[in-house]
XYZ file of C-alpha atoms in Angstrom:
480
model
C 0.035 8.488 50.765
C -0.972 12.034 51.023
C -1.276 13.290 47.704
C 1.509 15.769 46.638
C 3.964 12.743 47.423
C 5.364 10.948 44.038
C 4.202 7.536 42.953
C 6.241 5.213 43.207
C 5.967 4.802 39.243
C 6.566 8.866 38.953
C 9.761 8.343 40.916
C 11.443 5.165 40.295
C 11.683 3.885 43.279
C 9.192 2.147 45.751
C 7.599 4.698 48.369
C 8.992 4.904 52.176
C 8.184 1.775 54.375
C 6.812 -0.439 51.115
C 7.667 -3.773 49.607
C 10.579 -2.541 46.895
C 9.152 -5.677 44.892
C 8.557 -4.631 41.568
C 5.389 -6.225 39.885
C 5.697 -6.365 36.214
C 2.560 -7.065 35.019
C 1.141 -4.673 37.105
C 4.005 -1.940 36.218
C 4.597 -0.438 39.325
C 6.057 -1.522 42.919
C 4.427 -3.364 45.394
C 2.193 -1.248 47.841
C 2.531 -3.516 50.662
C 4.468 -2.379 54.359
C 7.597 -3.663 54.710
C 8.677 -4.628 57.857
C 11.614 -1.852 59.931
C 15.033 -2.780 58.363
C 13.371 -5.119 55.757
C 13.139 -3.967 51.976
C 10.604 -6.235 50.345
C 7.063 -7.456 52.167
C 6.647 -10.578 53.676
C 4.601 -12.072 50.526
C 8.058 -11.310 48.619
C 11.214 -11.440 50.726
C 10.531 -15.532 48.975
C 10.136 -14.963 45.194
C 13.001 -11.380 45.572
C 15.520 -13.281 47.134
C 15.125 -16.391 44.675
C 15.115 -14.021 41.185
C 18.189 -12.396 42.252
C 19.722 -15.447 42.488
C 19.348 -15.822 39.432
C 21.287 -14.776 35.849
C 20.011 -13.170 33.185
C 21.442 -14.071 29.863
C 21.195 -12.485 26.354
C 18.119 -13.584 24.113
C 19.510 -15.286 21.280
C 17.128 -14.832 19.078
C 17.313 -10.874 19.456
C 20.783 -9.467 21.730
C 18.433 -5.790 22.639
C 16.789 -7.950 25.212
C 17.214 -10.499 28.304
C 15.937 -13.656 29.551
C 16.467 -15.674 32.269
C 19.306 -18.963 32.021
C 16.617 -21.520 33.465
C 13.679 -20.102 31.223
C 15.125 -19.681 27.687
C 14.130 -22.806 26.418
C 10.708 -21.935 27.331
C 11.487 -18.108 25.884
C 12.599 -19.179 22.913
C 9.351 -20.784 21.973
C 7.390 -17.720 22.461
C 9.532 -15.324 21.923
C 8.391 -12.165 19.162
C 11.895 -12.248 16.828
C 11.422 -16.197 16.486
C 10.858 -17.183 12.716
C 7.106 -17.323 12.736
C 6.459 -20.145 10.145
C 5.033 -18.613 6.385
C 2.201 -18.728 5.797
C 0.407 -21.677 2.417
C 0.211 -17.969 -0.173
C 3.583 -16.907 1.089
C 6.273 -17.244 -2.081
C 8.890 -15.320 -1.780
C 9.770 -12.452 -4.618
C 6.420 -14.342 -6.391
C 5.726 -11.147 -7.565
C 9.668 -8.828 -7.107
C 9.830 -9.148 -11.636
C 13.755 -10.510 -12.270
C 16.538 -9.535 -11.029
C 19.045 -8.226 -13.808
C 22.201 -7.259 -12.023
C 23.758 -6.055 -14.955
C 21.524 -3.321 -15.603
C 21.813 -1.664 -12.123
C 25.068 0.664 -11.679
C 27.090 0.827 -9.902
C 27.035 4.398 -8.523
C 24.707 6.639 -9.048
C 24.927 10.363 -8.639
C 21.767 12.641 -6.597
C 20.045 14.805 -9.582
C 21.093 17.148 -7.020
C 25.015 17.019 -8.650
C 24.528 15.969 -11.986
C 26.530 18.129 -14.354
C 23.850 20.568 -15.693
C 24.850 19.170 -19.855
C 24.254 15.521 -18.256
C 21.361 16.484 -16.978
C 20.162 18.522 -20.321
C 20.844 14.925 -22.384
C 18.334 13.271 -19.810
C 15.812 16.148 -20.275
C 16.416 15.300 -23.969
C 15.486 11.695 -24.000
C 12.802 12.432 -21.489
C 10.322 14.205 -24.304
C 11.682 12.453 -26.850
C 10.043 8.896 -24.991
C 6.866 10.654 -25.182
C 6.035 12.048 -28.143
C 2.968 10.713 -29.248
C 1.152 10.765 -25.521
C -1.443 12.925 -24.305
C -0.435 14.338 -21.449
C -3.598 16.024 -20.443
C -5.384 13.359 -18.669
C -9.874 13.062 -18.571
C -11.429 13.705 -15.766
C -13.366 11.620 -13.555
C -14.141 12.696 -10.721
C -17.009 11.230 -9.312
C -18.607 10.650 -5.965
C -21.109 7.471 -4.367
C -24.428 7.904 -2.345
C -22.646 5.676 0.050
C -20.313 7.733 1.066
C -23.276 10.637 1.445
C -23.259 11.067 5.015
C -20.005 10.723 5.952
C -18.597 13.633 3.552
C -21.453 16.246 5.132
C -20.498 15.588 9.201
C -19.889 18.352 10.446
C -17.130 17.395 12.498
C -15.291 16.137 9.771
C -11.551 17.938 9.893
C -9.722 19.127 6.283
C -7.765 15.761 6.041
C -10.809 13.376 7.006
C -12.664 16.079 3.821
C -9.939 15.530 1.495
C -9.602 11.349 1.847
C -13.196 10.706 1.708
C -13.722 12.987 -1.230
C -10.731 10.287 -2.590
C -12.784 7.370 -1.932
C -15.625 8.398 -2.790
C -14.332 8.640 -6.097
C -13.163 5.812 -6.229
C -15.908 4.490 -5.347
C -18.013 5.785 -7.652
C -15.211 4.824 -10.925
C -15.841 0.914 -9.087
C -19.271 1.769 -9.657
C -19.569 3.460 -13.437
C -17.138 0.493 -14.325
C -19.159 -2.351 -13.064
C -17.927 -3.568 -11.628
C -19.525 -3.764 -8.374
C -21.775 -6.641 -7.512
C -22.131 -10.069 -5.776
C -20.036 -13.280 -5.899
C -16.497 -11.872 -6.185
C -13.357 -11.211 -4.366
C -12.075 -7.494 -3.311
C -8.519 -7.328 -2.639
C -7.505 -4.330 -1.026
C -3.839 -3.531 -1.663
C -2.385 -1.247 0.764
C -5.600 -1.513 2.830
C -4.044 0.550 5.868
C -7.208 0.495 7.922
C -9.227 -0.708 5.417
C -11.653 2.018 4.509
C -11.775 1.585 1.257
C -13.110 -2.069 1.821
C -15.909 -0.422 4.475
C -17.093 1.569 1.616
C -17.003 -0.697 -1.248
C -18.836 -2.801 1.428
C -21.209 -0.496 2.548
C -21.905 -0.357 -0.838
C -22.649 -3.433 -1.790
C -25.816 -3.380 0.303
C -26.835 -6.594 0.504
C -24.628 -8.340 -2.196
C -24.337 -12.335 -1.790
C -20.823 -13.974 -1.878
C -18.960 -11.019 -1.252
C -15.014 -11.403 0.574
C -12.328 -8.678 0.904
C -8.666 -9.400 1.190
C -6.678 -6.773 2.820
C -3.168 -6.835 2.388
C -1.188 -5.065 4.491
C 2.269 -5.433 5.504
C 2.422 -3.873 8.644
C 0.170 -3.551 11.980
C -2.285 -0.655 10.785
C -3.780 0.725 14.381
C -7.356 2.548 14.316
C -8.425 0.038 11.417
C -11.479 -0.469 11.132
C -12.553 -4.621 10.558
C -14.282 -4.139 13.677
C -17.193 -1.620 12.163
C -18.235 -4.604 9.886
C -21.399 -6.914 10.269
C -22.505 -7.306 7.469
C -23.852 -11.206 6.899
C -22.837 -11.711 3.529
C -19.856 -10.067 3.408
C -16.490 -11.639 4.799
C -13.123 -9.464 5.745
C -9.271 -11.323 6.343
C -6.443 -9.154 7.084
C -3.306 -10.860 5.313
C -0.286 -9.135 6.934
C 2.341 -9.800 4.382
C 4.098 -7.885 1.892
C 2.737 -7.482 -2.216
C 6.157 -8.874 -3.136
C 5.445 -12.437 -1.235
C 1.807 -12.562 -1.945
C 0.470 -15.787 -4.407
C -3.436 -15.053 -4.737
C -3.748 -18.311 -6.355
C -3.490 -20.441 -2.495
C -5.313 -18.343 -0.818
C -8.465 -20.714 0.533
C -10.773 -18.514 -0.630
C -10.369 -18.338 -3.991
C -8.474 -21.482 -4.776
C -11.385 -23.125 -3.494
C -14.606 -20.124 -4.528
C -13.072 -19.287 -8.123
C -14.142 -15.487 -7.214
C -13.351 -13.246 -9.823
C -11.126 -11.384 -8.507
C -11.361 -7.016 -8.820
C -7.768 -5.199 -7.999
C -8.352 -2.184 -6.472
C -5.840 0.449 -4.177
C -5.587 4.440 -2.590
C -2.711 5.423 -2.830
C -0.871 2.298 -4.041
C 2.756 3.601 -3.514
C 5.258 3.412 -5.446
C 7.014 -0.552 -6.240
C 3.599 -1.199 -4.288
C 1.768 -0.904 -7.748
C 3.974 -2.932 -9.890
C 4.120 -5.870 -7.769
C -0.065 -5.466 -7.870
C -0.393 -5.986 -10.646
C 2.520 -8.754 -10.978
C 0.653 -10.375 -8.614
C -3.042 -9.959 -10.445
C -1.712 -10.768 -13.854
C 0.887 -12.967 -13.652
C 0.348 -15.296 -9.904
C -3.455 -14.797 -10.198
C -4.337 -14.413 -14.004
C -1.986 -16.682 -15.364
C -3.513 -19.837 -13.545
C -6.141 -20.740 -15.936
C -2.481 -21.412 -18.189
C -1.007 -23.979 -15.792
C -1.437 -27.528 -16.801
C -1.811 -28.511 -12.879
C -4.061 -26.315 -12.453
C -8.065 -26.674 -12.913
C -10.688 -24.471 -14.812
C -11.113 -20.935 -13.718
C -15.120 -21.109 -12.846
C -17.897 -20.267 -15.274
C -19.534 -17.063 -16.061
C -22.958 -16.988 -14.439
C -25.174 -15.688 -17.674
C -27.643 -14.304 -15.599
C -25.734 -12.600 -13.481
C -26.768 -8.775 -14.310
C -23.377 -7.900 -12.770
C -20.783 -9.531 -15.034
C -23.029 -8.765 -18.074
C -22.644 -5.443 -17.075
C -18.808 -6.184 -16.545
C -18.845 -6.313 -20.436
C -20.567 -3.627 -21.095
C -17.822 -1.093 -19.584
C -15.607 -0.774 -21.858
C -15.502 3.180 -22.246
C -12.309 2.463 -20.490
C -9.879 3.282 -23.366
C -10.657 3.285 -26.321
C -13.036 0.978 -28.107
C -12.858 -2.509 -28.356
C -14.859 -5.723 -27.171
C -15.047 -7.758 -24.365
C -12.561 -11.100 -24.577
C -15.022 -13.872 -24.566
C -13.023 -15.872 -22.356
C -13.683 -15.322 -18.557
C -11.026 -13.477 -16.373
C -9.702 -14.169 -13.133
C -9.070 -10.571 -12.452
C -12.856 -8.629 -13.435
C -10.863 -5.914 -12.687
C -8.340 -3.287 -11.309
C -9.062 0.208 -10.088
C -5.862 1.841 -8.179
C -4.759 5.721 -7.566
C -1.673 6.358 -7.962
C 1.295 8.122 -6.077
C 4.921 8.477 -5.417
C 6.595 7.525 -8.645
C 10.162 8.156 -7.032
C 9.803 5.509 -4.758
C 9.402 2.697 -7.765
C 12.308 0.492 -8.696
C 13.876 -0.962 -11.915
C 13.560 -4.910 -10.862
C 9.661 -4.193 -9.389
C 8.865 -2.091 -12.202
C 6.382 -3.893 -14.510
C 6.663 -1.662 -17.940
C 10.402 -2.833 -18.319
C 9.202 -3.694 -22.179
C 8.116 0.165 -22.744
C 11.396 1.312 -21.541
C 13.926 -0.604 -23.151
C 12.062 -0.121 -27.093
C 12.584 3.047 -26.491
C 16.198 2.963 -25.881
C 15.800 3.212 -22.209
C 16.805 1.571 -19.104
C 18.155 1.313 -15.532
C 19.896 4.829 -15.318
C 17.414 6.229 -17.359
C 14.055 5.385 -15.251
C 16.366 5.577 -12.309
C 16.435 9.885 -12.983
C 12.844 9.687 -14.097
C 11.781 8.029 -10.944
C 13.574 10.660 -8.795
C 12.583 13.704 -11.288
C 9.521 12.123 -11.252
C 8.741 14.466 -7.052
C 9.245 17.360 -9.122
C 6.017 16.995 -10.185
C 4.812 17.412 -6.472
C 7.321 19.070 -4.541
C 7.020 22.603 -5.210
C 2.961 22.896 -4.997
C 3.500 20.913 -1.486
C 6.223 22.713 0.365
C 3.922 26.164 -1.261
C 1.011 24.775 0.511
C 2.592 23.375 3.674
C 3.826 27.046 3.823
C 0.138 28.995 2.886
C -1.543 27.021 5.151
C -2.469 28.678 8.868
C -4.613 25.563 9.328
C -2.290 23.465 12.080
C -2.552 19.996 11.510
C -4.139 17.973 13.964
C -3.091 13.789 15.820
C -6.077 13.330 13.089
C -5.353 14.571 10.662
C -1.727 13.138 10.616
C -3.158 9.684 10.753
C -6.146 9.821 8.719
C -5.485 5.940 6.985
C -1.590 6.165 7.756
C -1.321 8.600 4.447
C 1.273 11.279 4.178
C 1.387 11.466 0.381
C 0.131 14.824 0.008
C 2.003 16.171 3.057
C 5.251 15.700 2.287
C 5.772 12.945 4.259
C 7.651 11.004 1.893
C 10.259 13.486 0.344
C 13.633 12.433 0.025
C 16.826 14.583 -0.453
C 15.815 14.984 -3.947
C 12.671 15.795 -3.816
C 13.036 19.006 -1.660
C 12.719 22.288 -4.113
C 15.956 23.758 -2.789
C 18.168 21.196 -3.925
C 16.713 21.026 -7.756
C 18.285 22.066 -10.808
C 18.321 26.044 -10.454
C 18.959 26.270 -14.566
C 14.990 25.458 -15.357
C 11.761 27.808 -13.973
C 9.714 26.245 -11.353
C 7.174 25.818 -14.314
C 9.434 23.527 -16.665
C 10.330 21.379 -13.458
C 6.893 20.330 -13.190
C 6.210 20.041 -16.206
C 8.930 18.060 -16.210
C 8.051 15.766 -13.087
C 4.200 14.631 -14.182
C 6.022 14.345 -17.732
C 8.396 11.322 -15.915
C 4.878 9.985 -13.971
C 2.808 9.667 -17.067
C 5.910 8.012 -18.495
C 6.416 5.656 -16.559
C 2.147 4.962 -15.888
C 2.135 4.291 -19.969
C 4.627 1.443 -18.760
C 1.864 -0.193 -17.234
C -0.788 -0.016 -19.148
C 1.294 -1.050 -21.656
C 2.041 -4.277 -19.319
C -1.470 -4.336 -18.793
C -2.803 -4.046 -22.672
C -0.549 -6.611 -24.039
C -1.798 -9.396 -21.080
C -5.685 -8.710 -21.886
C -6.698 -6.000 -20.242
C -7.830 -2.771 -21.761
C -6.474 0.480 -19.471
C -6.558 3.796 -19.153
C -5.346 6.819 -16.929
C -7.498 9.728 -15.536
C -7.533 12.210 -12.610
C -10.154 11.372 -9.856
C -10.217 13.884 -7.931
C -9.073 18.104 -7.332
C -5.639 18.917 -7.614
C -6.709 20.693 -4.390
C -8.115 17.558 -2.438
C -4.445 15.268 -3.074
C -1.456 16.211 -6.316
C -1.239 12.607 -6.442
C -4.567 12.577 -8.035
C -4.423 9.956 -10.942
C -6.127 6.490 -10.925
C -4.994 3.536 -13.251
C -8.445 1.567 -14.499
C -8.193 -2.086 -16.439
C -11.102 -4.477 -17.144
C -10.680 -7.824 -18.957
C -10.653 -6.896 -22.963
C -9.190 -8.499 -26.242
C -5.643 -7.292 -26.806
C -6.043 -3.680 -28.531
C -4.188 -3.619 -31.459
C -0.388 -1.841 -31.538
C -0.970 0.971 -32.595
C -4.113 1.747 -30.471
C -3.226 4.570 -27.697
C -5.092 4.890 -24.146
């Protein structure tokens, strides 16, 4: 065939004089010569006639595709749409929280459609509920030697550099809290490509008995899982929604009784609440269950575990609880508060104590986007550097590029009677109020929790880090 002639793949038809049988496995037509006046070559003549005589029907599991009727039984056993057996660690809605339909309003009007008077009432409630909260977070922008070479790679694009700076700061905060050490399990929620766990593994060097569990509900491309070659570290990836994850039933945790460190980079909206409940209630409460054996005792001579008690800098004075907690610590970068959900939210009691409920929570979580949407839009419009495919796919995150903006996140739909600076301030108050409910939730369950800025706004607009260590419950009048 001449080089200029169209290929069968390009035209959708076999080349002239060639067999008309389509080889599905090779995704092309057969290239053998057909006899004069014949459509198929000798090899495929019988098969084609037999195939044309067979009847195709819709798959009963998924009508979007068809199957040969005489092959239906075989197809149903391997169809991708079949219901697959659930793993032992899957328990339906175990971390979802209680569902109270009576609290959810039937109709929720978009913020852009709210009357000005009603919006003013919401703003007054927000300001009153936020009284006494420290809106100026402490800077904990850190780095770690494990990422030194990667950060100084001249081939990095702007987006890659920003992600590396965030990972370095999160890793630096993990180290500051004395959570890097042997004999523990790091659970990365919303793991994506798994880069945060990768850098934690690099930082741990030759630490023994270190396990990593990477939790992600969707299949992820360009994972870094294949780069892990250390003998002392074990990586396990779980494709499951955090809402249904029971850590107690993961074999390595039930067998080894390892203390868990929950980590996450840009744990989006309700996923933060699901992860906190998964750690604190599902896994952390196992000591209180009568049918569970006591958790493993602390190794008194283990320097890393001793240092855990010395890391009381998170949230003021106090002492770590004498009784060892199966959750050694939590370090999670927060984002996308506008994707929170009242049912999953762990700070309901905090809201109710301030006379707020599901209605206010709904509007506050929508208003939280005011903190960043205007600055995102300005940054995108001012940027003259085109985003590359690699930049956009970095860790699969679009948090700082506006990829998660809903109809009420765009600056053009915000109420016009408020100045831009005031809208941004109110958005940050909404974020702070939602996060304060999470802090109180952790404190009531014996953790010392705090919020801090872990990145410069130029690196990420979603730059708040939630940290928690096991500790005695703080006094009721204490602030995080």
